[in-house]
CSV table of C-alpha atoms and ligand atoms in Angstrom, one decimal:
chain,number,residue,atom,x,y,z
A,1,MET,CA,-6.1,-16.0,17.6
A,2,LYS,CA,-8.1,-13.4,17.7
A,3,ILE,CA,-6.7,-9.7,15.8
A,4,LEU,CA,-8.9,-6.4,15.1
A,5,SER,CA,-7.3,-5.1,11.9
A,6,VAL,CA,-7.9,-1.0,11.9
A,7,ALA,CA,-6.7,0.3,8.1
A,8,SER,CA,-8.7,3.2,6.0
A,9,GLU,CA,-9.0,1.0,2.4
A,10,CYS,CA,-9.5,-2.3,2.3
A,11,ALA,CA,-9.3,-3.7,-1.4
A,12,PRO,CA,-12.0,-5.0,-2.5
A,13,LEU,CA,-14.0,-2.5,-1.3
A,14,VAL,CA,-12.6,0.8,-0.7
A,15,LYS,CA,-8.5,1.8,-1.9
A,16,THR,CA,-6.2,4.4,-3.3
A,17,GLY,CA,-3.0,2.0,-2.7
A,18,GLY,CA,-1.4,-0.9,-1.7
A,19,LEU,CA,-2.7,0.0,1.8
A,20,ALA,CA,-5.6,-1.6,0.8
A,21,ASP,CA,-4.4,-4.2,-1.2
A,22,VAL,CA,-2.7,-5.6,1.8
A,23,VAL,CA,-5.3,-4.8,4.3
A,24,GLY,CA,-7.4,-6.7,2.2
A,25,ALA,CA,-5.4,-10.0,1.8
A,26,LEU,CA,-3.9,-10.6,5.5
A,27,PRO,CA,-7.6,-12.1,7.3
A,28,GLY,CA,-7.6,-14.4,4.3
A,29,ALA,CA,-3.9,-15.2,4.3
A,30,LEU,CA,-3.7,-15.5,8.4
A,31,ARG,CA,-7.3,-17.0,8.1
A,32,PRO,CA,-5.9,-20.9,7.1
A,33,LEU,CA,-2.9,-20.7,10.3
A,34,GLY,CA,-5.3,-20.3,12.9
A,35,VAL,CA,-6.0,-15.9,12.9
A,36,GLU,CA,-9.3,-15.0,13.1
A,37,MET,CA,-8.8,-10.8,11.4
A,38,ARG,CA,-11.7,-8.8,11.2
A,39,VAL,CA,-11.7,-6.1,9.7
A,40,ILE,CA,-12.9,-2.2,10.4
A,41,LEU,CA,-13.0,0.7,8.3
A,42,PRO,CA,-15.1,4.1,8.6
A,43,GLY,CA,-18.5,3.4,6.8
A,44,TYR,CA,-18.1,5.5,3.9
A,45,SER,CA,-20.8,6.2,0.8
A,46,GLY,CA,-21.7,2.6,0.1
A,47,LEU,CA,-20.1,0.5,1.7
A,48,ALA,CA,-22.3,-0.7,3.8
A,49,ASP,CA,-24.9,-1.8,1.1
A,50,ARG,CA,-21.5,-4.0,0.8
A,51,LEU,CA,-22.3,-6.5,3.7
A,52,THR,CA,-24.5,-9.8,4.1
A,53,ASP,CA,-25.5,-11.4,7.8
A,54,VAL,CA,-25.7,-7.4,9.2
A,55,ARG,CA,-26.0,-6.9,13.2
A,56,ARG,CA,-25.5,-3.9,14.0
A,57,ILE,CA,-24.0,-2.9,17.4
A,58,ASP,CA,-23.9,-0.3,20.0
A,59,VAL,CA,-20.2,0.6,21.0
A,60,PRO,CA,-20.1,2.7,24.2
A,61,LEU,CA,-17.9,6.1,24.1
A,62,ALA,CA,-16.5,7.7,27.6
A,63,GLY,CA,-19.4,10.6,27.7
A,64,GLU,CA,-21.1,10.9,24.9
A,65,ALA,CA,-23.6,8.7,23.1
A,66,PRO,CA,-22.8,5.2,21.6
A,67,ALA,CA,-20.5,4.7,18.5
A,68,GLN,CA,-22.8,3.0,16.0
A,69,VAL,CA,-20.4,0.0,14.4
A,70,LEU,CA,-22.0,-2.2,11.3
A,71,GLU,CA,-21.1,-6.4,11.4
A,72,GLY,CA,-21.0,-8.7,8.6
A,73,HIS,CA,-19.4,-10.2,5.8
A,74,ALA,CA,-17.9,-8.8,2.1
A,75,GLY,CA,-16.6,-12.2,0.4
A,76,ALA,CA,-14.5,-13.9,3.2
A,77,LEU,CA,-13.9,-10.6,4.6
A,78,SER,CA,-15.2,-9.8,7.9
A,79,LEU,CA,-15.6,-6.2,8.2
A,80,LEU,CA,-17.2,-3.6,11.4
A,81,LEU,CA,-18.2,-0.7,9.5
A,82,VAL,CA,-18.1,2.6,11.6
A,83,GLU,CA,-21.0,4.1,10.4
A,84,ALA,CA,-21.0,8.1,11.3
A,85,PRO,CA,-22.7,9.6,8.2
A,86,ASP,CA,-21.4,13.1,9.2
A,87,LEU,CA,-18.6,12.3,8.4
A,88,TYR,CA,-18.3,9.3,6.1
A,89,ASP,CA,-20.6,9.0,3.6
A,90,ARG,CA,-19.7,11.4,1.6
A,91,PRO,CA,-19.6,11.3,-2.3
A,92,GLY,CA,-15.5,11.7,-3.1
A,93,GLY,CA,-12.5,9.6,-2.3
A,94,PRO,CA,-11.8,8.2,1.4
A,95,TYR,CA,-9.2,11.0,1.8
A,96,GLN,CA,-10.6,14.1,-0.6
A,97,ALA,CA,-14.0,15.8,-2.1
A,98,GLY,CA,-13.9,15.3,-6.1
A,99,ASP,CA,-12.3,18.9,-6.9
A,100,GLY,CA,-8.9,16.3,-5.2
A,101,ARG,CA,-8.4,18.9,-2.3
A,102,ASP,CA,-8.4,16.9,1.2
A,103,TYR,CA,-11.2,17.4,3.5
A,104,PRO,CA,-11.0,19.9,6.1
A,105,ASP,CA,-12.5,17.6,8.7
A,106,ASN,CA,-9.7,14.2,7.8
A,107,ASP,CA,-8.7,15.0,11.6
A,108,LEU,CA,-11.8,14.4,12.7
A,109,ARG,CA,-12.6,11.7,11.0
A,110,PHE,CA,-9.7,9.6,11.5
A,111,ALA,CA,-10.2,10.6,14.9
A,112,TYR,CA,-12.8,9.8,15.9
A,113,PHE,CA,-12.3,6.9,13.4
A,114,ALA,CA,-9.2,5.5,15.9
A,115,ARG,CA,-11.3,6.2,18.8
A,116,VAL,CA,-14.2,3.7,17.7
A,117,ALA,CA,-11.4,1.1,16.6
A,118,ALA,CA,-10.1,1.6,20.3
A,119,ALA,CA,-13.6,1.4,21.9
A,120,VAL,CA,-14.2,-1.8,20.1
A,121,ALA,CA,-11.0,-3.2,20.9
A,122,ARG,CA,-11.8,-2.9,24.3
A,123,SER,CA,-15.8,-2.9,25.2
A,124,GLY,CA,-16.8,-6.0,23.5
A,125,ALA,CA,-19.7,-4.6,21.8
A,126,ALA,CA,-18.7,-6.5,18.8
A,127,SER,CA,-19.8,-10.7,18.7
A,128,TRP,CA,-16.2,-11.1,19.5
A,129,ARG,CA,-12.9,-8.8,21.4
A,130,PRO,CA,-9.3,-8.9,19.9
A,131,ASP,CA,-6.9,-10.2,21.7
A,132,LEU,CA,-4.8,-7.8,20.6
A,133,VAL,CA,-5.1,-5.4,18.0
A,134,HIS,CA,-3.0,-4.5,14.9
A,135,ALA,CA,-3.2,-0.3,13.5
A,136,HIS,CA,-1.8,0.4,10.7
A,137,ASP,CA,-1.1,4.2,9.2
A,138,TRP,CA,-1.6,7.8,10.2
A,139,GLN,CA,-5.5,7.0,9.7
A,140,ALA,CA,-5.2,4.2,12.6
A,141,GLY,CA,-2.5,6.4,14.3
A,142,LEU,CA,-4.7,7.3,17.7
A,143,THR,CA,-5.5,4.0,18.2
A,144,PRO,CA,-2.7,3.2,20.3
A,145,VAL,CA,-3.3,6.4,21.9
A,146,TYR,CA,-7.1,6.1,22.9
A,147,LEU,CA,-6.3,2.3,23.5
A,148,ARG,CA,-3.9,3.4,26.1
A,149,SER,CA,-6.5,6.1,27.6
A,150,GLY,CA,-8.9,3.9,29.0
A,151,ALA,CA,-9.3,1.8,32.5
A,152,GLY,CA,-7.6,-1.6,33.5
A,153,PRO,CA,-4.5,-3.4,30.4
A,154,PRO,CA,-5.9,-2.7,26.9
A,155,PRO,CA,-4.7,-4.8,23.9
A,156,PRO,CA,-1.2,-5.3,22.9
A,157,THR,CA,-1.0,-3.5,19.9
A,158,LEU,CA,1.0,-3.3,16.4
A,159,MET,CA,1.7,-0.2,14.3
A,160,THR,CA,2.2,-0.5,10.6
A,161,ILE,CA,3.8,2.3,8.2
A,162,HIS,CA,2.9,1.6,5.2
A,163,ASN,CA,5.0,5.2,4.5
A,164,ILE,CA,6.3,7.5,6.7
A,165,ALA,CA,5.1,10.9,4.4
A,166,PHE,CA,1.9,10.5,5.4
A,167,GLN,CA,1.5,11.4,9.3
A,168,GLY,CA,-1.5,13.0,10.4
A,169,LEU,CA,-1.0,16.4,11.9
A,170,ALA,CA,-3.6,19.1,13.2
A,171,PRO,CA,-3.1,21.9,15.5
A,172,MET,CA,-2.8,21.5,18.7
A,173,ASP,CA,-5.7,23.6,19.7
A,174,ARG,CA,-7.6,20.3,18.4
A,175,ALA,CA,-7.2,18.1,20.5
A,176,ALA,CA,-10.4,18.5,22.8
A,177,ALA,CA,-12.3,18.5,18.9
A,178,LEU,CA,-10.5,14.6,18.3
A,179,ARG,CA,-10.9,14.3,22.7
A,180,LEU,CA,-7.1,13.5,23.4
A,181,PRO,CA,-7.1,13.6,26.7
A,182,GLU,CA,-4.0,15.6,28.1
A,183,ALA,CA,-1.8,13.2,29.3
A,184,ALA,CA,-1.9,11.8,25.9
A,185,LEU,CA,-0.5,15.1,24.4
A,186,THR,CA,3.8,14.5,25.6
A,187,MET,CA,6.9,14.5,23.6
A,188,GLU,CA,6.5,11.1,25.0
A,189,GLY,CA,2.8,10.2,23.3
A,190,ALA,CA,0.7,12.1,20.2
A,191,GLU,CA,2.5,15.7,20.3
A,192,TYR,CA,4.7,16.9,17.8
A,193,TRP,CA,6.9,19.4,17.5
A,194,GLY,CA,4.1,20.9,19.3
A,195,GLN,CA,1.2,19.6,16.5
A,196,ILE,CA,-0.7,16.3,17.3
A,197,GLY,CA,0.7,14.0,15.4
A,198,PHE,CA,-1.2,10.5,14.4
A,199,LEU,CA,1.5,7.6,13.3
A,200,LYS,CA,3.7,9.4,16.2
A,201,GLY,CA,0.9,8.9,18.7
A,202,GLY,CA,0.6,5.3,17.1
A,203,LEU,CA,4.4,4.7,17.1
A,204,ALA,CA,5.1,6.1,20.1
A,205,LEU,CA,2.3,3.5,21.9
A,206,ALA,CA,1.9,0.6,20.2
A,207,ASP,CA,3.8,-2.4,21.4
A,208,ARG,CA,5.5,-2.9,18.5
A,209,ILE,CA,6.2,-2.0,15.1
A,210,SER,CA,6.2,-2.7,11.8
A,211,THR,CA,7.2,-1.8,8.2
A,212,VAL,CA,6.5,-3.5,5.0
A,213,SER,CA,10.3,-4.7,4.0
A,214,PRO,CA,13.2,-5.3,5.8
A,215,SER,CA,14.9,-2.4,4.2
A,216,TYR,CA,12.6,0.0,4.2
A,217,VAL,CA,13.7,-0.4,8.7
A,218,GLY,CA,17.0,0.9,8.1
A,219,GLU,CA,15.9,3.2,5.8
A,220,LEU,CA,12.8,4.5,7.9
A,221,MET,CA,15.7,5.0,10.7
A,222,THR,CA,17.9,7.8,9.0
A,223,GLU,CA,17.5,11.5,8.3
A,224,ALA,CA,17.1,11.0,4.4
A,225,PHE,CA,13.8,8.8,5.1
A,226,GLY,CA,12.1,8.9,8.2
A,227,MET,CA,10.5,12.2,7.8
A,228,GLY,CA,10.9,13.4,11.1
A,229,LEU,CA,10.2,10.4,12.6
A,230,ASP,CA,14.3,8.9,12.9
A,231,GLY,CA,15.0,9.9,16.5
A,232,LEU,CA,12.0,8.0,17.4
A,233,LEU,CA,11.9,4.9,15.8
A,234,ARG,CA,16.1,4.3,16.5
A,235,ARG,CA,14.6,5.4,19.8
A,236,ARG,CA,12.1,2.3,19.3
A,237,ALA,CA,14.5,0.5,17.1
A,238,ARG,CA,14.1,-3.0,19.1
A,239,ASP,CA,11.1,-3.4,18.6
A,240,VAL,CA,10.1,-2.1,15.0
A,241,VAL,CA,10.7,-4.9,12.0
A,242,GLY,CA,9.8,-5.4,8.2
A,243,ILE,CA,7.6,-8.1,7.0
A,244,LEU,CA,7.4,-8.8,3.1
A,245,ASN,CA,4.1,-7.2,1.9
A,246,GLY,CA,2.9,-10.3,-0.4
A,247,ILE,CA,0.1,-10.7,-2.7
A,248,ASP,CA,-3.5,-12.3,-3.2
A,249,THR,CA,-1.7,-14.7,-5.8
A,250,THR,CA,-6.0,-16.2,-6.8
A,251,SER,CA,-6.7,-13.2,-7.7
A,252,TRP,CA,-4.0,-12.6,-9.3
A,253,ASP,CA,-3.6,-15.3,-11.8
A,254,PRO,CA,-2.5,-14.7,-14.5
A,255,ALA,CA,-4.1,-18.1,-15.6
A,256,GLY,CA,-8.2,-17.0,-14.7
A,257,ASP,CA,-8.4,-13.5,-14.6
A,258,PRO,CA,-11.3,-11.9,-16.8
A,259,SER,CA,-9.9,-8.6,-17.6
A,260,LEU,CA,-7.0,-10.4,-20.2
A,261,ALA,CA,-7.9,-11.0,-24.0
A,262,ALA,CA,-6.9,-13.9,-23.2
A,263,PRO,CA,-5.1,-17.1,-20.5
A,264,TYR,CA,-1.8,-17.9,-19.8
A,265,SER,CA,0.7,-19.4,-17.4
A,266,ALA,CA,4.4,-19.8,-17.1
A,267,ALA,CA,3.7,-23.6,-18.4
A,268,ASP,CA,2.0,-22.1,-21.5
A,269,MET,CA,3.2,-18.4,-22.4
A,270,SER,CA,0.8,-18.3,-25.6
A,271,GLY,CA,-2.0,-16.3,-24.8
A,272,ARG,CA,0.8,-13.6,-23.8
A,273,ALA,CA,1.2,-12.4,-26.8
A,274,ALA,CA,-2.5,-11.6,-28.0
A,275,ASN,CA,-2.5,-9.0,-24.5
A,276,ARG,CA,0.4,-7.2,-25.6
A,277,GLN,CA,-1.5,-6.8,-29.2
A,278,ALA,CA,-5.0,-5.9,-27.1
A,279,LEU,CA,-2.4,-3.3,-25.3
A,280,GLY,CA,-1.5,-2.1,-28.2
A,281,GLU,CA,-4.6,-1.3,-28.4
A,282,ARG,CA,-6.1,0.4,-25.8
A,283,PHE,CA,-2.9,2.9,-25.6
A,284,GLY,CA,-3.9,3.6,-29.1
A,285,LEU,CA,0.8,2.0,-29.6
A,286,THR,CA,2.4,0.6,-33.1
A,287,VAL,CA,4.3,-2.3,-30.9
A,288,ASP,CA,7.4,-3.3,-32.3
A,289,ALA,CA,7.6,-6.8,-31.7
A,290,ALA,CA,11.4,-5.8,-31.7
A,291,ALA,CA,11.7,-3.7,-29.0
A,292,PRO,CA,10.5,-3.9,-24.9
A,293,LEU,CA,6.5,-2.5,-23.9
A,294,TYR,CA,7.1,-1.2,-20.7
A,295,ILE,CA,3.8,0.5,-18.8
A,296,VAL,CA,3.5,2.1,-15.7
A,297,ILE,CA,1.0,1.1,-13.6
A,298,SER,CA,1.4,4.0,-10.1
A,299,ARG,CA,-0.1,7.2,-8.9
A,300,LEU,CA,2.1,9.5,-10.3
A,301,THR,CA,4.2,11.3,-7.7
A,302,ARG,CA,7.6,12.9,-7.1
A,303,GLN,CA,8.1,9.9,-4.7
A,304,LYS,CA,7.3,7.5,-8.1
A,305,GLY,CA,10.6,9.1,-9.4
A,306,LEU,CA,8.2,9.9,-12.9
A,307,ASP,CA,9.6,13.0,-13.2
A,308,LEU,CA,13.6,11.4,-13.7
A,309,LEU,CA,11.8,9.0,-15.9
A,310,GLY,CA,9.8,11.8,-18.8
A,311,GLU,CA,13.8,13.0,-18.5
A,312,VAL,CA,14.9,9.5,-19.5
A,313,LEU,CA,11.5,9.7,-22.9
A,314,PRO,CA,14.1,9.6,-25.5
A,315,VAL,CA,16.0,6.9,-24.0
A,316,LEU,CA,13.2,4.4,-24.2
A,317,LEU,CA,12.3,5.8,-27.3
A,318,GLU,CA,15.7,5.6,-29.5
A,319,SER,CA,16.4,2.1,-28.5
A,320,GLY,CA,12.3,1.6,-30.7
A,321,GLY,CA,10.5,0.8,-27.2
A,322,ALA,CA,7.1,2.1,-26.4
A,323,LEU,CA,5.6,3.1,-23.2
A,324,ALA,CA,2.0,2.9,-21.5
A,325,VAL,CA,1.2,5.2,-18.3
A,326,LEU,CA,-1.7,4.1,-16.0
A,327,GLY,CA,-2.2,6.8,-13.6
A,328,THR,CA,-3.8,10.5,-11.1
A,329,GLY,CA,-1.9,12.4,-9.1
A,330,GLU,CA,0.4,15.3,-9.3
A,331,PRO,CA,-0.7,18.1,-12.2
A,332,ASP,CA,2.7,18.4,-13.7
A,333,LEU,CA,3.3,14.4,-14.2
A,334,GLU,CA,-0.8,14.1,-15.8
A,335,ARG,CA,1.1,17.1,-18.0
A,336,LEU,CA,4.2,15.6,-18.7
A,337,PHE,CA,2.5,12.1,-19.6
A,338,ARG,CA,-0.7,13.3,-21.2
A,339,ASP,CA,2.2,16.2,-23.3
A,340,ALA,CA,4.5,12.9,-24.6
A,341,ALA,CA,1.4,11.4,-25.0
A,342,LYS,CA,0.3,13.6,-27.7
A,343,ARG,CA,3.9,13.9,-29.1
A,344,HIS,CA,4.9,10.4,-29.4
A,345,ALA,CA,1.7,9.7,-30.4
A,346,GLY,CA,1.6,5.7,-31.7
A,347,ARG,CA,5.5,5.2,-29.4
A,348,VAL,CA,4.2,6.3,-25.9
A,349,GLY,CA,-0.1,6.2,-24.6
A,350,PHE,CA,-2.0,8.1,-20.9
A,351,VAL,CA,-4.2,6.3,-19.3
A,352,ASN,CA,-5.1,9.3,-16.7
A,353,ALA,CA,-7.2,6.8,-14.4
A,354,PHE,CA,-7.9,4.5,-11.8
A,355,ASP,CA,-8.8,1.4,-13.1
A,356,GLU,CA,-7.9,-1.9,-12.3
A,357,PRO,CA,-9.2,-4.0,-15.1
A,358,LEU,CA,-6.7,-1.8,-17.5
A,359,SER,CA,-4.3,-2.2,-14.7
A,360,ARG,CA,-4.1,-6.9,-15.7
A,361,LEU,CA,-4.2,-6.4,-18.7
A,362,MET,CA,-1.5,-4.4,-18.9
A,363,LEU,CA,0.7,-6.3,-16.6
A,364,ALA,CA,-0.6,-9.5,-19.2
A,365,GLY,CA,0.2,-7.1,-22.0
A,366,GLY,CA,2.9,-5.1,-20.7
A,367,ASP,CA,7.1,-6.4,-21.3
A,368,ALA,CA,8.3,-4.4,-18.1
A,369,ILE,CA,7.2,-2.3,-15.9
A,370,LEU,CA,9.0,0.1,-14.4
A,371,VAL,CA,9.2,1.6,-11.0
A,372,PRO,CA,11.8,4.6,-10.6
A,373,SER,CA,11.0,5.5,-7.0
A,374,ARG,CA,13.0,7.4,-5.1
A,375,TYR,CA,11.4,5.3,-1.3
A,376,GLU,CA,9.2,2.8,-1.8
A,377,PRO,CA,8.2,0.8,1.3
A,378,CYS,CA,7.4,-2.3,0.3
A,379,GLY,CA,6.3,-1.3,-3.4
A,380,LEU,CA,3.0,-4.3,-5.0
A,381,THR,CA,3.8,-3.3,-9.0
A,382,GLN,CA,6.6,-5.1,-8.7
A,383,LEU,CA,5.4,-7.7,-7.2
A,384,LEU,CA,2.0,-8.1,-10.0
A,385,GLY,CA,4.8,-7.2,-12.8
A,386,GLN,CA,6.7,-10.8,-11.2
A,387,ARG,CA,3.9,-12.7,-11.3
A,388,TYR,CA,2.1,-11.7,-14.8
A,389,GLY,CA,6.2,-12.0,-17.1
A,390,ALA,CA,6.1,-8.4,-17.0
A,391,VAL,CA,10.1,-7.8,-16.2
A,392,PRO,CA,10.6,-5.1,-12.9
A,393,ILE,CA,12.5,-2.1,-13.8
A,394,VAL,CA,12.9,-0.5,-10.2
A,395,ALA,CA,15.0,1.9,-8.2
A,396,ARG,CA,17.3,0.3,-5.3
A,397,THR,CA,15.6,1.8,-2.5
A,398,GLY,CA,13.3,-0.6,0.1
A,399,GLY,CA,11.4,-3.3,-1.0
A,400,LEU,CA,12.1,-2.9,-4.4
A,401,ALA,CA,15.0,-3.9,-3.8
A,402,ASP,CA,14.0,-6.7,-1.6
A,403,THR,CA,11.8,-8.4,-4.3
A,404,VAL,CA,13.5,-7.7,-7.0
A,405,VAL,CA,16.4,-10.2,-8.6
A,406,ASP,CA,18.7,-7.6,-10.0
A,407,ALA,CA,20.0,-9.2,-13.5
A,408,ASN,CA,23.8,-8.0,-12.6
A,409,VAL,CA,25.9,-10.3,-13.8
A,410,ALA,CA,26.7,-12.7,-11.6
A,411,ALA,CA,23.0,-12.6,-11.2
A,412,ARG,CA,22.9,-13.3,-15.1
A,413,ARG,CA,25.4,-16.0,-15.1
A,414,ALA,CA,23.5,-17.7,-12.9
A,415,GLY,CA,20.1,-17.7,-14.5
A,416,VAL,CA,18.6,-16.1,-11.3
A,417,ALA,CA,17.6,-12.7,-12.6
A,418,THR,CA,13.9,-11.5,-12.4
A,419,GLY,CA,14.4,-8.0,-13.2
A,420,ILE,CA,17.1,-4.4,-13.7
A,421,MET,CA,17.2,-2.7,-10.8
A,422,HIS,CA,19.3,1.3,-10.8
A,423,ALA,CA,20.1,4.0,-8.5
A,424,PRO,CA,17.2,5.6,-7.5
A,425,ASP,CA,18.1,9.3,-7.8
A,426,SER,CA,18.6,9.5,-10.9
A,427,ALA,CA,17.5,10.0,-14.8
A,428,GLU,CA,21.6,8.5,-15.7
A,429,ALA,CA,20.8,6.4,-13.6
A,430,LEU,CA,17.2,4.9,-14.8
A,431,ALA,CA,18.5,5.6,-18.4
A,432,ALA,CA,21.4,2.7,-17.7
A,433,ALA,CA,18.6,0.2,-17.1
A,434,LEU,CA,16.7,1.3,-20.3
A,435,ARG,CA,19.4,0.5,-22.2
A,436,LEU,CA,20.1,-2.5,-20.5
A,437,ALA,CA,16.7,-3.5,-20.6
A,438,ALA,CA,16.9,-2.8,-24.8
A,439,GLU,CA,20.4,-4.6,-24.6
A,440,LEU,CA,18.7,-7.7,-22.8
A,441,PHE,CA,14.7,-7.9,-24.7
A,442,GLY,CA,17.4,-8.0,-28.2
A,443,ALA,CA,19.2,-11.5,-26.8
A,444,PRO,CA,18.3,-14.1,-27.7
A,445,GLY,CA,16.8,-16.5,-25.2
A,446,THR,CA,17.7,-14.0,-22.0
A,447,TRP,CA,14.8,-11.7,-22.6
A,448,GLU,CA,12.7,-15.1,-21.8
A,449,ARG,CA,15.5,-16.2,-18.7
A,450,LEU,CA,14.4,-13.3,-17.6
A,451,VAL,CA,10.0,-13.7,-17.4
A,452,SER,CA,9.9,-17.2,-16.9
A,453,ASN,CA,12.7,-16.4,-13.0
A,454,ALA,CA,9.8,-14.0,-12.6
A,455,MET,CA,7.6,-15.3,-13.1
A,456,ALA,CA,8.9,-18.6,-10.5
A,457,LEU,CA,9.2,-15.6,-8.2
A,458,PRO,CA,6.7,-16.9,-4.5
A,459,VAL,CA,5.0,-13.6,-4.1
A,460,GLY,CA,2.1,-14.8,-1.9
A,461,TRP,CA,1.4,-14.1,1.3
A,462,GLU,CA,3.0,-17.6,3.0
A,463,THR,CA,5.8,-16.3,4.1
A,464,SER,CA,5.2,-13.2,5.0
A,465,ALA,CA,1.8,-13.8,7.0
A,466,ALA,CA,3.7,-16.7,8.8
A,467,ALA,CA,6.0,-13.9,10.1
A,468,TYR,CA,2.8,-12.3,11.2
A,469,LYS,CA,1.3,-14.6,13.1
A,470,ALA,CA,5.2,-15.5,15.1
A,471,LEU,CA,5.1,-11.6,15.3
A,472,TYR,CA,0.9,-11.8,16.5
A,473,ALA,CA,2.2,-14.5,19.0
A,474,SER,CA,5.3,-12.9,20.9
A,475,MET,CA,3.5,-9.8,21.2
A,476,LEU,CA,-0.2,-11.9,22.9
A,477,GLU,CA,3.7,-13.7,24.9
A,478,THR,CA,4.7,-10.2,26.3
A,479,ALA,CA,1.4,-8.9,26.7
A,480,PRO,CA,-0.4,-8.4,30.5
A,481,CYS,CA,-3.6,-10.2,30.9
A,482,GLN,CA,-6.3,-8.3,29.8
A,483,PRO,CA,-10.0,-9.1,31.8
A,484,PRO,CA,-12.5,-10.9,30.8
A,485,ALA,CA,-14.6,-9.7,28.5
B,501,ADP,P1,1.4,2.9,-2.8
B,501,ADP,O1,0.4,2.3,-1.7
B,501,ADP,O2,2.5,3.7,-2.7
B,501,ADP,O3,-0.1,3.7,-4.1
B,501,ADP,P2,2.0,0.1,-4.6
B,501,ADP,O4,3.2,-0.4,-4.8
B,501,ADP,O5,2.4,-0.4,-2.9
B,501,ADP,O6,2.3,1.5,-3.9
B,501,ADP,O7,0.9,-0.5,-4.2
B,501,ADP,C1,0.0,0.6,-5.4
B,501,ADP,C2,-2.1,0.5,-5.5
B,501,ADP,O8,-2.7,0.8,-6.1
B,501,ADP,C3,-0.9,-1.6,-6.1
B,501,ADP,O9,-2.1,-2.3,-6.7
B,501,ADP,C4,-1.5,-1.1,-8.4
B,501,ADP,O10,-1.8,-1.8,-8.8
B,501,ADP,C5,-1.9,-0.3,-7.7
B,501,ADP,N1,-2.9,0.7,-8.7
B,501,ADP,C6,-2.0,2.4,-8.7
B,501,ADP,N2,-2.3,3.4,-9.9
B,501,ADP,C7,-3.4,2.7,-10.5
B,501,ADP,C8,-4.4,3.3,-11.4
B,501,ADP,N3,-4.0,4.8,-12.1
B,501,ADP,N4,-5.1,2.3,-12.0
B,501,ADP,C9,-5.0,1.4,-10.9
B,501,ADP,N5,-4.6,0.8,-10.4
B,501,ADP,C10,-3.7,1.3,-9.2
C-alpha cells in the first residue's frame, strides 16, 4: 500500500507544533505494517541540503511549466520537496517572516504546494505512484480539490484535521491566481461564505475525513468547537473518524535521551532527581523537594488556556510549588510569564524560545505538566509527559480527555490514575486541580503511583498506526480503479 502524505511540516526537518511530530512519525509507524508512506513538503530554505539519494523530477502541470520536485531521503523518511525558491526559500519560519507576521502570499504558497502534490499523485512522475493521498490541515487542504479537477478518477483522499481553528481563507478574486477551476468554487467545493476556504475545500471533497482523537470528532460537530465547519462535518458524519496521535517512543525515551542530565526508566528512577535539579538550575528556580515542580511546554495562545494559569498562579505558589514555562506566542501571554518570572524570581522561570532539547530536560525533571487548554484536538505534551513521568494536569477536552486517566476517587482506589483532569475554561477548576496535585504530591506513595502508571501507559503509535492502515484499506476497497501509471 503506497500513501502520499501531504503536509507543511515534518519532524525533525521542520516543526512548529504537533502536526510535524505526527507527519514525521507516521511513516515509521506504518512501515512494519507494510504501508509505504512518502511525505511531500514545500522546499523550505535549507531542506534540500538535508536530502540524500536526491533525484530531480519534472512534474507536469496543466497549462504551465512543469513543477520541480526533489525526491530523496532524510534518515528513514522518504521525501518529496516542491522546489519553488520564490515561494519557499525564505529566511523566516514556514508560515511567518521573522517579525511574526504571516507571509502575505501564503494562499499562493500553499495552493501551489497542494497543486503540485496532486500532480505528483496523478502523474506517476515520481518513482512511484501513490494508491491514496493523505492531506493534513489547511495547508494541504486544496489537494483533494485539485485532484478532483483533473481527468479520470483521482486516487482516494483522506483529509486530516489537526486543528480546525486554522482554515486558510483567501478572497474569491484570488481564484485565478490560485488556478482553481470555477467548478471547484461552489458550496459543495472550496467556496466558504463568499471566500475560498482551503480546509473547507478539502473537507468537502476528500473521500474520508479524520481527526486526531475520538473526543474531538464529537466536539467538531458542535457549534462551539466546529468554527463554522460543524454543519459540513455533521453532514459528513459517517465519513469522519477519530484516530489518536501517538508519540515516537524511540526518540522520546528517558532511558536514551541525550538531552537529559541523567537517563532513567520506570524500572530505575534514580536518575530523575538529577534532571529535576538541572531543570531548576536552567530556569533559576529554588525547588522544594516537598512541593511539585510544574512545567509548561507550549505555544502561548488563548487556545492553550495559559491566561487561566496566570490567574491561578497564587494557588500554585501557596502550596510551595514552582513553575518552569517554555514557549513563544501571543505577546500578552509572553509578557504575563516574563512578569511572573520577575515578580516571583526563584519560583517561576520563563524561557521565551522554541527549544526541543530544553523541552526534553523539562519533561525529565518536572513533576507535573500543565495543559489547561480550552480545546485540544489531541495534544502531544501530555503524552510526552506521561512517557517521561511528568504527571499531566489537563483540561477535560478533546484528546486530553482521551489520553489521561483522571485521578478521580474511583481511579485512585483502583490504582489506575495517570494524571489529573479539570473542566476546561475555568480558573476555579484549574485551581482545584492544582490543590489536588499538591495534596497527592504530599501523600506517601500516591504521587509515585501516578508516575509509574503514567510511564506504563501505552502512548506509542502501535494501535493508531493499525487504525490508519485499516482506514486506508477500507478506502481502497471502495475506490474506483485507477488507470495504470
Ligand atoms: P500544538 O500542535 O497545538 O502546538 P501539540 O501538543 O499537539 O500542540 O504539539 C506541540 C509540539 O510542539 C510538542 O511536541 C511540544 O513538545 C512542542 N513544543 C511546543 N512548544 C515548544 C517550545 N517552546 N519548545 C520546544 N518544543 C515545543
